[in-house]
Short mmCIF file of C-alpha atoms and ligand atoms in Angstrom, two decimals:
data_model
loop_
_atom_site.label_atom_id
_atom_site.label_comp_id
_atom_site.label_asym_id
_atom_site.label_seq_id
_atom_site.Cartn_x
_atom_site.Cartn_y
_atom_site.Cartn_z
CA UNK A 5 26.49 70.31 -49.00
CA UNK A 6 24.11 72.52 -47.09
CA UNK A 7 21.81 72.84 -50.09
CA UNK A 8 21.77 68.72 -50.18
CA UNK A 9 21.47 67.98 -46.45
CA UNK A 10 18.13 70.75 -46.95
CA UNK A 11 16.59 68.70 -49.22
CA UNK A 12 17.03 65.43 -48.01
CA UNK A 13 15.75 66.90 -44.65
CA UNK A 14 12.79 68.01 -46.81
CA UNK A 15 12.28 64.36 -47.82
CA UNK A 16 12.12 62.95 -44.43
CA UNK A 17 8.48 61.91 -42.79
CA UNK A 18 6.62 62.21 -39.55
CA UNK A 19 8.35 65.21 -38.60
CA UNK A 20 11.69 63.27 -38.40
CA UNK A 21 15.02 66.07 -38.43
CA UNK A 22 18.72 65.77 -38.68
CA UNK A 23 21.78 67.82 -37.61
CA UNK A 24 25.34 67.11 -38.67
CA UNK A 25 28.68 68.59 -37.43
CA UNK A 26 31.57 68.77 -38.93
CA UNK A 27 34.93 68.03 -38.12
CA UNK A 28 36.02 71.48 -37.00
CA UNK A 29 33.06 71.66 -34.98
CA UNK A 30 31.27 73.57 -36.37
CA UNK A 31 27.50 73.22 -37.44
CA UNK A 32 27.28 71.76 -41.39
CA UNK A 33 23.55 71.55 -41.24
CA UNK A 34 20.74 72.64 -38.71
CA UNK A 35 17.53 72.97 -38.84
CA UNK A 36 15.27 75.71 -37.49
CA UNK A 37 13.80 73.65 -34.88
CA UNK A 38 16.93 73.13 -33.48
CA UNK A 39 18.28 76.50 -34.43
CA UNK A 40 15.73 77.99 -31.68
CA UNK A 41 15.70 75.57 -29.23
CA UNK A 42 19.65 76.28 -29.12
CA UNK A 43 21.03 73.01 -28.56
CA UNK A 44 24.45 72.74 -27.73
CA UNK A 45 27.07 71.21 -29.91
CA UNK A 46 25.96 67.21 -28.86
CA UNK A 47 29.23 65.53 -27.40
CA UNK A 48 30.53 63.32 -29.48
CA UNK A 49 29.64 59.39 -28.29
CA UNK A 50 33.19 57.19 -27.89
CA UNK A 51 31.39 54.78 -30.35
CA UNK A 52 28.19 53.59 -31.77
CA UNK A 53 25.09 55.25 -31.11
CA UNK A 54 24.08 57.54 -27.87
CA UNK A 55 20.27 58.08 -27.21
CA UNK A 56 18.84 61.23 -25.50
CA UNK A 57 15.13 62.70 -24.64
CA UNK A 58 14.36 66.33 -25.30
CA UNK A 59 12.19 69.24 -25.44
CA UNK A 60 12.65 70.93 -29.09
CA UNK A 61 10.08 73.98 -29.39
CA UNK A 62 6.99 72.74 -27.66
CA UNK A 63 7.26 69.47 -28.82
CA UNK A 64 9.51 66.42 -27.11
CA UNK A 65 12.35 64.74 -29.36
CA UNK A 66 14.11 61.51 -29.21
CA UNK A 67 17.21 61.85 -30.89
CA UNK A 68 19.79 59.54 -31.59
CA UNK A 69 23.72 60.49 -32.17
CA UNK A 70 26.40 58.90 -33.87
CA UNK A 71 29.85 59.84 -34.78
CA UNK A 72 30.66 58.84 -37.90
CA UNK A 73 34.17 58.89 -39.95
CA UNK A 74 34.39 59.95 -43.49
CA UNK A 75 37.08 60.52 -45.39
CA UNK A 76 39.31 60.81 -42.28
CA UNK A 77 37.00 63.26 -40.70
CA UNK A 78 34.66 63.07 -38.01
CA UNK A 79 31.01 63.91 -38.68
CA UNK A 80 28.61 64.21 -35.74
CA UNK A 81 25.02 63.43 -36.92
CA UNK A 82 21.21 63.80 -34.81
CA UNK A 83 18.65 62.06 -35.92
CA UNK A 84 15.47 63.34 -34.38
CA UNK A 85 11.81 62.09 -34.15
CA UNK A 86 9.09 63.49 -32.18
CA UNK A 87 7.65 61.18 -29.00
CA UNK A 88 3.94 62.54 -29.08
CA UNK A 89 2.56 60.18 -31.76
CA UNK A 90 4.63 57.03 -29.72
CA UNK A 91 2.85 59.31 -26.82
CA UNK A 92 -0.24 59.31 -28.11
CA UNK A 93 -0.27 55.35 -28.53
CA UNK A 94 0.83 54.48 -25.15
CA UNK A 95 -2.00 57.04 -23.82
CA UNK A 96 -4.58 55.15 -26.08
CA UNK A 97 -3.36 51.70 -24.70
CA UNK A 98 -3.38 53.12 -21.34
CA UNK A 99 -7.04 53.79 -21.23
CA UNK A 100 -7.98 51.07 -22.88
CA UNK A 101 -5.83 48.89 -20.67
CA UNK A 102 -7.51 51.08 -17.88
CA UNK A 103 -10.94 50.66 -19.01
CA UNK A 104 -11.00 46.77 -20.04
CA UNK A 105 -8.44 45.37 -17.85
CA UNK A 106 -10.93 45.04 -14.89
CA UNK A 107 -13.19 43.16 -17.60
CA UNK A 108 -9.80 40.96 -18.50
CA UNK A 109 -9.48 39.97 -15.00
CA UNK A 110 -13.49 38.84 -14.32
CA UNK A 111 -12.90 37.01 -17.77
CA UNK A 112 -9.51 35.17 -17.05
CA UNK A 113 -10.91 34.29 -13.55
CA UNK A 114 -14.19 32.80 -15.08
CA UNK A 115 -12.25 31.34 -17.38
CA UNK A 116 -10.07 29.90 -15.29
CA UNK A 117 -12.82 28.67 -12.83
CA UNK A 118 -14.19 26.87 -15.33
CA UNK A 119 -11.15 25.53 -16.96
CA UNK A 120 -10.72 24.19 -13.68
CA UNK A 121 -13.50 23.22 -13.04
CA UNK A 122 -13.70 20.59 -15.80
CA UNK A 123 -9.95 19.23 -14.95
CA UNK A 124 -11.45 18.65 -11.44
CA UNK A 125 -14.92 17.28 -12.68
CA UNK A 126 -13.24 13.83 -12.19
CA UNK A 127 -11.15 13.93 -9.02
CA UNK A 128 -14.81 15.13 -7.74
CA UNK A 129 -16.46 12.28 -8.95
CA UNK A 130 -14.03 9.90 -7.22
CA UNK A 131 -14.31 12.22 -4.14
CA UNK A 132 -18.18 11.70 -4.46
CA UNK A 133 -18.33 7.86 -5.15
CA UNK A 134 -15.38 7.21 -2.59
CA UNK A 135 -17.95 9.40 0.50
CA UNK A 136 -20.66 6.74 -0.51
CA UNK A 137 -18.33 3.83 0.38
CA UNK A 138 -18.57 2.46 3.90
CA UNK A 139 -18.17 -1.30 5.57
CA UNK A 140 -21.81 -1.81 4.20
CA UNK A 141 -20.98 -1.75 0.97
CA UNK A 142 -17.56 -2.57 0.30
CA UNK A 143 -18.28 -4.50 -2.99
CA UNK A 144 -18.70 -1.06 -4.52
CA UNK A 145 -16.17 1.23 -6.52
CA UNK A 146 -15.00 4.04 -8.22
CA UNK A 147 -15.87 5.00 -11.71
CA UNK A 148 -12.99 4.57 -13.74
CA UNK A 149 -12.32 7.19 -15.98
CA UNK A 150 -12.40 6.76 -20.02
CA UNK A 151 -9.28 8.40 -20.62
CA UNK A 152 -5.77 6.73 -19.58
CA UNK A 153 -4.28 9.00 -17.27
CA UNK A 154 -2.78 9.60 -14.01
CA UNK A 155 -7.02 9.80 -12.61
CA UNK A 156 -7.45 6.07 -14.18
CA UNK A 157 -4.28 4.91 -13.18
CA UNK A 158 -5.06 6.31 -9.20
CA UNK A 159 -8.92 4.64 -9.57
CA UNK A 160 -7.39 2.01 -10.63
CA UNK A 161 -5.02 1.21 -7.64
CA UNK A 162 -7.88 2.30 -4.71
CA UNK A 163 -10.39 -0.13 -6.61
CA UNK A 164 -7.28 -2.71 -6.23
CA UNK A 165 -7.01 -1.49 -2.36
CA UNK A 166 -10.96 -1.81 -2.11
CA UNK A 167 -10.78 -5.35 -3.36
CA UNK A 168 -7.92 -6.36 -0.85
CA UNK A 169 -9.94 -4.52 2.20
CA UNK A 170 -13.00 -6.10 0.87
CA UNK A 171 -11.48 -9.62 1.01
CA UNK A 172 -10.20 -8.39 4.65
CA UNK A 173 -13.51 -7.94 5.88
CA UNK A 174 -15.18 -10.36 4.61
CA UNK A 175 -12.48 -12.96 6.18
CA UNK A 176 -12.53 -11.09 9.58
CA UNK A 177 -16.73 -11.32 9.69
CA UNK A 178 -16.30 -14.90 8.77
CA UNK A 179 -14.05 -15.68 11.19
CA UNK A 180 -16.23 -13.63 14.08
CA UNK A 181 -19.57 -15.65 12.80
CA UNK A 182 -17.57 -18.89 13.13
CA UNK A 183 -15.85 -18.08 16.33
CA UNK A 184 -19.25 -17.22 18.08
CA UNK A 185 -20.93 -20.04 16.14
CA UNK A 186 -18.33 -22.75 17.96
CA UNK A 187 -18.70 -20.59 21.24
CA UNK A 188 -22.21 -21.20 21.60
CA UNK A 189 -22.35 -24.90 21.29
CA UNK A 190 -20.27 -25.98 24.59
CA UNK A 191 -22.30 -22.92 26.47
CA UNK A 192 -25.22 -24.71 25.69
CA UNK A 193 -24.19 -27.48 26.64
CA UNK A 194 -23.10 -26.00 30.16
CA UNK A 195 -26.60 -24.54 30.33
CA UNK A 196 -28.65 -27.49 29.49
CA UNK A 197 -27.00 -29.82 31.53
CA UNK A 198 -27.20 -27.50 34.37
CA UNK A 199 -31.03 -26.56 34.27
CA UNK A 200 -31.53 -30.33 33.76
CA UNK A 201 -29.79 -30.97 37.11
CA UNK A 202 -31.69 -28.54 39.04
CA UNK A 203 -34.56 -29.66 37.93
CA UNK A 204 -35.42 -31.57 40.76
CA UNK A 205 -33.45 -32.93 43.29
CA UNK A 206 -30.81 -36.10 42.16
CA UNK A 207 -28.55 -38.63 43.30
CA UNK A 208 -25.10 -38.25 43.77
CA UNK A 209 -24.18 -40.35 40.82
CA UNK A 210 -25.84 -38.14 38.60
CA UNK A 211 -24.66 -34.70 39.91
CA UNK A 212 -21.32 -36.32 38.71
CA UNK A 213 -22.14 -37.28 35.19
CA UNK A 214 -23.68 -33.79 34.71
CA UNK A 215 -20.53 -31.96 36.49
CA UNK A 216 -18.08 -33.87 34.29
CA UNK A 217 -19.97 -33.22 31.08
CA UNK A 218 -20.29 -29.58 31.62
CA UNK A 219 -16.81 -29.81 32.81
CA UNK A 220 -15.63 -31.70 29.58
CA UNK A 221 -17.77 -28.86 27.12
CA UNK A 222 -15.82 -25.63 29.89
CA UNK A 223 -12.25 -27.55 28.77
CA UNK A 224 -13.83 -27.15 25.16
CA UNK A 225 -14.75 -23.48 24.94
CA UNK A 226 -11.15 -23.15 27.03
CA UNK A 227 -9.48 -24.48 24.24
CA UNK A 228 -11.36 -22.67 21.93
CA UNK A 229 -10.72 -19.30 23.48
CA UNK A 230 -7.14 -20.37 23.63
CA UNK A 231 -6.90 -20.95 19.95
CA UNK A 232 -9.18 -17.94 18.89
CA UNK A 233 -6.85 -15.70 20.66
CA UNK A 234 -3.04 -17.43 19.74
CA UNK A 235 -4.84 -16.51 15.66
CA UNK A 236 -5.79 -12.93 17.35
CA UNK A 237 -2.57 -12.68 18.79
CA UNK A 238 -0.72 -13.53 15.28
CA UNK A 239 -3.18 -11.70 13.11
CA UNK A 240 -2.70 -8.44 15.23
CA UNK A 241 1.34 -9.23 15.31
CA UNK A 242 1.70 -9.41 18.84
CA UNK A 243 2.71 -12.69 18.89
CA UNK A 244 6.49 -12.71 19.48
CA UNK A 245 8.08 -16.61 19.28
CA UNK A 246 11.75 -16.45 20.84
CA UNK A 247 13.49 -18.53 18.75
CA UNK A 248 16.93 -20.54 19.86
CA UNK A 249 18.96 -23.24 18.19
CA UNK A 250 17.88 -26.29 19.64
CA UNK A 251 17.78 -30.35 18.84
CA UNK A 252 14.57 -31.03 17.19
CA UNK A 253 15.14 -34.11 18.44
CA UNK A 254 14.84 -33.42 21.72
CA UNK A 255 11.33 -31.59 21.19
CA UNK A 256 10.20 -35.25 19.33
CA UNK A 257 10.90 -37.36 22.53
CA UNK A 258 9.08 -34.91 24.54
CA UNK A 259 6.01 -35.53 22.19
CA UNK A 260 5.91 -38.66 21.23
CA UNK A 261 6.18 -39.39 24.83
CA UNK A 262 2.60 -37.48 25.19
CA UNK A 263 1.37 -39.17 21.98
CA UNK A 264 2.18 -42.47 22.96
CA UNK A 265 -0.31 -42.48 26.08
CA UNK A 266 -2.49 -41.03 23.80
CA UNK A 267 -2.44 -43.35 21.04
CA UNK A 268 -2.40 -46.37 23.92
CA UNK A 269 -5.42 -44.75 25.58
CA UNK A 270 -7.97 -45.31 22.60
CA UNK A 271 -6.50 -48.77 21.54
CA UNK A 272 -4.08 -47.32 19.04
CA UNK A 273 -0.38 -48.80 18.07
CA UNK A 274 2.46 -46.23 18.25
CA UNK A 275 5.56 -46.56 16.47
CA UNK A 276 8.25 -43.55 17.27
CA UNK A 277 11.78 -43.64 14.77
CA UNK A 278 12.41 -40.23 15.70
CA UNK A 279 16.81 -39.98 14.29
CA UNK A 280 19.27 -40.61 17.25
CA UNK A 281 20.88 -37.71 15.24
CA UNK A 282 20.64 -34.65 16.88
CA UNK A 283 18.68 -32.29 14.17
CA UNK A 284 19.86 -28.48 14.78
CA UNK A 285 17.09 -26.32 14.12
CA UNK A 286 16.26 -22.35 14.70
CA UNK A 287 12.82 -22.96 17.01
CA UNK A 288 10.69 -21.55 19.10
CA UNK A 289 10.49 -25.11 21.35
CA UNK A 290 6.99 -24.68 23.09
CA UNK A 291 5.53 -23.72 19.65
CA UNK A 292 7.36 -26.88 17.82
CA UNK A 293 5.94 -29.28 20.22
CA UNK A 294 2.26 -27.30 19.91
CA UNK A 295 2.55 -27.95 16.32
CA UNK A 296 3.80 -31.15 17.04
CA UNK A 297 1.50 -32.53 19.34
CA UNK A 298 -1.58 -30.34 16.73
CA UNK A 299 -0.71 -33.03 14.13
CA UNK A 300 -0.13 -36.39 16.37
CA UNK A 301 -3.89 -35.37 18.25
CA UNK A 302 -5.73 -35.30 14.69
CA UNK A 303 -3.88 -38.73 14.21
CA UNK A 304 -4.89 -40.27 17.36
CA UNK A 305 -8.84 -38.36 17.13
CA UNK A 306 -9.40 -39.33 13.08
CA UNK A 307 -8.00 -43.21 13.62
CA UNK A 308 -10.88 -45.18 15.05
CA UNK A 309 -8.02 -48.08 14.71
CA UNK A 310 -5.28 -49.21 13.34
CA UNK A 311 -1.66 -47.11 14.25
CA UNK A 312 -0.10 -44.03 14.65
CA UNK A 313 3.93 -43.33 13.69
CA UNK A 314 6.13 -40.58 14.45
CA UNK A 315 9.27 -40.36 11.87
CA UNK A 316 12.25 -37.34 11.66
CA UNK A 317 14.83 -37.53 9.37
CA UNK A 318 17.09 -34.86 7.66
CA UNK A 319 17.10 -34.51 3.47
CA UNK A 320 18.82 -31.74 1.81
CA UNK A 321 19.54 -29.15 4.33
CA UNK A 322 16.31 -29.88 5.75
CA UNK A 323 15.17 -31.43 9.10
CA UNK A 324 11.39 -32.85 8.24
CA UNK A 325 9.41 -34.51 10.66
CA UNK A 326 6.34 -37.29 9.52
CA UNK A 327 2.89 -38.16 11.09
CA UNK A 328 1.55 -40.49 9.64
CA UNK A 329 -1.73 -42.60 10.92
CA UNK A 330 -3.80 -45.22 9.21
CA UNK A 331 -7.19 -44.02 9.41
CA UNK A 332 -10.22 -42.44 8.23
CA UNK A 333 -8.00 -40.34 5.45
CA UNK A 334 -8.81 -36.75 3.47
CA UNK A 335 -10.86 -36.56 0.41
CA UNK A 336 -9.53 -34.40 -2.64
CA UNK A 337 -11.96 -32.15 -1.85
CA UNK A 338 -11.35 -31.12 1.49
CA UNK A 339 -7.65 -31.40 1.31
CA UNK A 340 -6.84 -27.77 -0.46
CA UNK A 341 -8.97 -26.48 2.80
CA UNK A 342 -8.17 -28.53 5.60
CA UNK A 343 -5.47 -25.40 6.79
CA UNK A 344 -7.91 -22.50 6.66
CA UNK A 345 -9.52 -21.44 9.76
CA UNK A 346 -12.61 -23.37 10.99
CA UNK A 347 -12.70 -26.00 8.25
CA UNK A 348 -13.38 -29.69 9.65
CA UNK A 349 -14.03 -31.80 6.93
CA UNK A 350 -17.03 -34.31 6.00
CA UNK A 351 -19.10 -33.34 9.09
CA UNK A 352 -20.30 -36.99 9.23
CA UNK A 353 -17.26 -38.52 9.81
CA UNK A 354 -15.79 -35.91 12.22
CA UNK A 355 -19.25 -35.71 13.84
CA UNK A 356 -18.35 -37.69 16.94
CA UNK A 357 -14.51 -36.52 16.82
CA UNK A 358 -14.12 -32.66 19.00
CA UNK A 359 -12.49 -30.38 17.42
CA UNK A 360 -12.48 -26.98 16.31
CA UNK A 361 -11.26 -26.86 12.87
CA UNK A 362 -8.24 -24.43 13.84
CA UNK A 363 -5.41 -26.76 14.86
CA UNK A 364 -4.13 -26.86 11.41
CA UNK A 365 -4.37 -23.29 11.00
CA UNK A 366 -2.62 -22.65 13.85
CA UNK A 367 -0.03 -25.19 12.88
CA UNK A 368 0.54 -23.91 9.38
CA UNK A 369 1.21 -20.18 11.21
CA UNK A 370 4.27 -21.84 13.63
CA UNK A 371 5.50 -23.42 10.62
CA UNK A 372 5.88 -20.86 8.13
CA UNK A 373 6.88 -18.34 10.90
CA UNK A 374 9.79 -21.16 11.25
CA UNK A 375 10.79 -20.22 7.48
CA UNK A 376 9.36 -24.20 7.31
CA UNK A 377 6.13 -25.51 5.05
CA UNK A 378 3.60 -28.89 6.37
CA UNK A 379 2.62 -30.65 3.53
CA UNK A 380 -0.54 -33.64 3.52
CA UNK A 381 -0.89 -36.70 1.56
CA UNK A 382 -4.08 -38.27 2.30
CA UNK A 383 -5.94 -41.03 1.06
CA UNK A 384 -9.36 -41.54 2.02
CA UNK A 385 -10.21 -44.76 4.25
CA UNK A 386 -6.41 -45.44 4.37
CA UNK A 387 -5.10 -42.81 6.40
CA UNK A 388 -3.04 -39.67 6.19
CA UNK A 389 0.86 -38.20 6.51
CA UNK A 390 1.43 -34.82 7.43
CA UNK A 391 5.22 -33.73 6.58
CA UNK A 392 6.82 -30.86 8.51
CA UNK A 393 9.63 -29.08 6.90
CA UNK A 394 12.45 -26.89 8.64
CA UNK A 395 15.83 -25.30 7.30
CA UNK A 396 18.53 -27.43 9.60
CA UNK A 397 20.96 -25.18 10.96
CA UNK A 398 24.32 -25.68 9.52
CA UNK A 399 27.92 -24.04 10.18
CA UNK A 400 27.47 -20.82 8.34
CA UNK A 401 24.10 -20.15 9.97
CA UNK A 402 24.14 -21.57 13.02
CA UNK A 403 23.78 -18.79 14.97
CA UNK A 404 20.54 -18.23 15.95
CA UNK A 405 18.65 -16.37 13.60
CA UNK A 406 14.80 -15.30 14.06
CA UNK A 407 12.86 -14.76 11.20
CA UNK A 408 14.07 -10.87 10.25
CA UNK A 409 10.02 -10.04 10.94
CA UNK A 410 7.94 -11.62 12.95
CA UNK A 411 5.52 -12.17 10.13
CA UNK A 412 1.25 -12.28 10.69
CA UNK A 413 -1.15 -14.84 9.79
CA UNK A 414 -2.65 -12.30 7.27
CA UNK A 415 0.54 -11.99 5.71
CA UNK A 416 0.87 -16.28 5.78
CA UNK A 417 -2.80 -15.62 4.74
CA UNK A 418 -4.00 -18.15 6.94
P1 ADP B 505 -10.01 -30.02 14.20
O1 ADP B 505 -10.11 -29.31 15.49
O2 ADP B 505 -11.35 -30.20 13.54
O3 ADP B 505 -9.24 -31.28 14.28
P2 ADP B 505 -7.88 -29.12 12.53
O4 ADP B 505 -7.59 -27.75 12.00
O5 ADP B 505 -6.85 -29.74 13.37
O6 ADP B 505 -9.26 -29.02 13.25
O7 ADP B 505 -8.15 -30.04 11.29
C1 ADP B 505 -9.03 -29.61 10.27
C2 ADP B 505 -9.74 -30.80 9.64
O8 ADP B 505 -8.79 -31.56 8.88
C3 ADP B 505 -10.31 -31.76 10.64
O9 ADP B 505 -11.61 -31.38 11.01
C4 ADP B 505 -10.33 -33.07 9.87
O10 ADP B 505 -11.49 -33.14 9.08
C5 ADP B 505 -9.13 -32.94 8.96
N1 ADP B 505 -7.96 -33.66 9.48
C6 ADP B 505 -6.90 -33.17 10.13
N2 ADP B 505 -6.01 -34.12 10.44
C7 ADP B 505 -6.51 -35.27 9.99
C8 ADP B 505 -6.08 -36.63 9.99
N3 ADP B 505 -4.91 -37.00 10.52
N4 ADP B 505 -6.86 -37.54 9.39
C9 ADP B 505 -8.03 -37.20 8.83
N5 ADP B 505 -8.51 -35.93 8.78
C10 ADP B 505 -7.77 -34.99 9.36
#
């Protein structure tokens, strides 16, 4: 056995030995390296395979032990291999590690920079087009990128936001130009009359007609002002309407009463069939009859004659409540625009009629903040009815509800 175990130890490479103990004990097979070095008998491992580091001669050893069983005896066996050429391979990746690494590092950061760099090339183009946008130039936008990704999908949206903020601003300067625009006529009318007066010295008589002219165009801009800031008021939110059940009913009477003089006063024929029904609504009562008393003052002003009638009646869960005059009448044209702010339609006709072109505006607001709608049929030359719609209260909601929000013309989109 020793003469066998010698030559297979011959056979092995790299400098590999073996040692094997036998079951008494006692050494079968050694060789000289570990003959000198004098290792003690290895213990024997409880199972598998036990690994130890050591010093054999000059040189270090990694040998592995393992106990195995033949025949019903128990053989020890070390396998040895020496560490200096694993050594030697971890020294050589040590320095190289040591001497390129630094270079590794510069490289992965450029890399990385520039990787970077082109993922970002994008978000910095948005960054750079989005600097160059101001309230000059609204109508621009971001460059869209090519590909469909998250970048496309985000231009995308602010392009969307830049349209809607666009739109914004273009309404709010319109609405500025237009308020200044109607602000300036009755001032200079005030002025005018005023330096016309002083002039040079004037009867009594005529000190009157001027004071009650530029008295009639200070009611005028009054009004104005009023209405400009109720539609500042609502745009901004800050309008709060306190809203109540209450008998529409009793809101009619208190109009048509007004109306009535009105319509009398300029020659007109009233006719009021306002339901003896009481009509339970959820309203805010001084903005009902302002609505109210919006649509039966464009009935009396756009009938040069002819009559005026005030109807309510309740359809389907709904109260609705119908102005309807005989005169001058809508055309198709100006219809679709006769609720947005400032429009007055067919200048000629309205030429001689005051009026601001914001009643209706403000009117649509108060109804739709009601949860209600107004709705026009008009027929040019014949005359025109304007339909208010509002939810009748009924059993189940009968308790006064406001409007969960208190909603904005912007979002009515007035
Ligand atoms: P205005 O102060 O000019 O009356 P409104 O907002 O109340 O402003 O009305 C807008 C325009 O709608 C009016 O200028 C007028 O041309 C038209 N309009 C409103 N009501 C009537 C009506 N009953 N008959 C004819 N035209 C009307």
């Amino acid at each position: 056995m020793q003469k066998e175990l010698g030559e297979l130890a011959g056979l092995w490479a790299n400098g590999a030995i073996f040692e094997v103990a036998g079951p008494d004990g006692q050494w079968i097979f050694r060789p000289p390296r570990f003959q000198a070095a004098q290792t003690p008998l290895p213990e024997a491992p409880a199972a598998g395979m036990s690994f130890v580091t050591t010093n054999l001669e000059a040189l270090q050893y990694r040998i592995a032990r393992e106990r195995v069983v033949i025949g019903g005896g128990v053989f020890l066996i070390d396998a040895a291999v020496p560490t200096e050429p694993f050594d030697q391979a971890l020294d050589r990746f040590r320095l190289t590690e040591k001497r390129f690494l630094p270079l590794l590092v510069v490289l992965a950061s450029l890399l990385g920079y520039w990787l970077s760099g082109r993922a970002l090339a994008p978000v910095n183009r948005i960054v750079e087009s989005a600097e160059g946008i101001g309230v000059q130039n609204l109508s621009r936008r971001l460059e869209v990128p090519r590909e469909k990704d998250e970048l496309r999908r985000l231009t995308e949206t602010l392009n969307a936001m830049l349209g809607r903020i666009e739109s914004s601003v273009a309404h709010i300067t319109q609405f500025t130009a237009d308020a200044s625009h109607d602000l300036r006529t009755p001032l200079a009318l005030i002025r005018t009359n005023a330096e016309i007066a002083l002039r040079r010295p004037r009867r009594e008589d005529e000190y009157r007609a001027t004071l009650a002219r530029i008295l009639a165009a200070a009611e005028e801009s009054t009004q104005l002002i009023e209405q400009l800031l109720t539609l500042a008021r609502a745009d901004a939110g800050a309008t709060q309407l306190r809203f109540e059940a209450a008998d529409l009913s009793q809101v009619l009477y208190k109009v048509s009463a007004h109306a009535r003089i009105l319509a009398h006063a300029k020659g007109l024929r009233f006719c009021d069939a306002v339901d003896s029904e009481p009509l339970p609504v959820n309203t805010d009562t001084s903005a009902m009859e302002r609505l109210l008393l919006a649509l039966l003052d464009n009935a009396v002003k756009y009938t040069p004659e002819g009559s005026i009638s005030l109807r309510s009646y309740s359809r389907e869960g709904q109260a609705i409540v119908e102005v309807r005059d005989t005169g001058v009448g809508i055309s198709e044209t100006d219809l679709p625009h006769i609720f947005d702010r400032f429009y007055r339609a067919d200048q000629t006709r309205s030429r001689d009629v005051r009026g601001s072109g914001l009643g209706l505006a403000i009117a649509r607001w108060i109804a739709e903040m009601h949860r209600g709608t107004i709705e026009v049929a008009s027929e040019l030359g014949h005359g025109s009815v304007f339909r208010v719609h509002l939810p009748l209260l009924n059993r189940e909601n009968s308790v006064a509800v406001a409007p969960e929000r208190q909603k904005t013309t912007a979002d009515l989109a007035v």
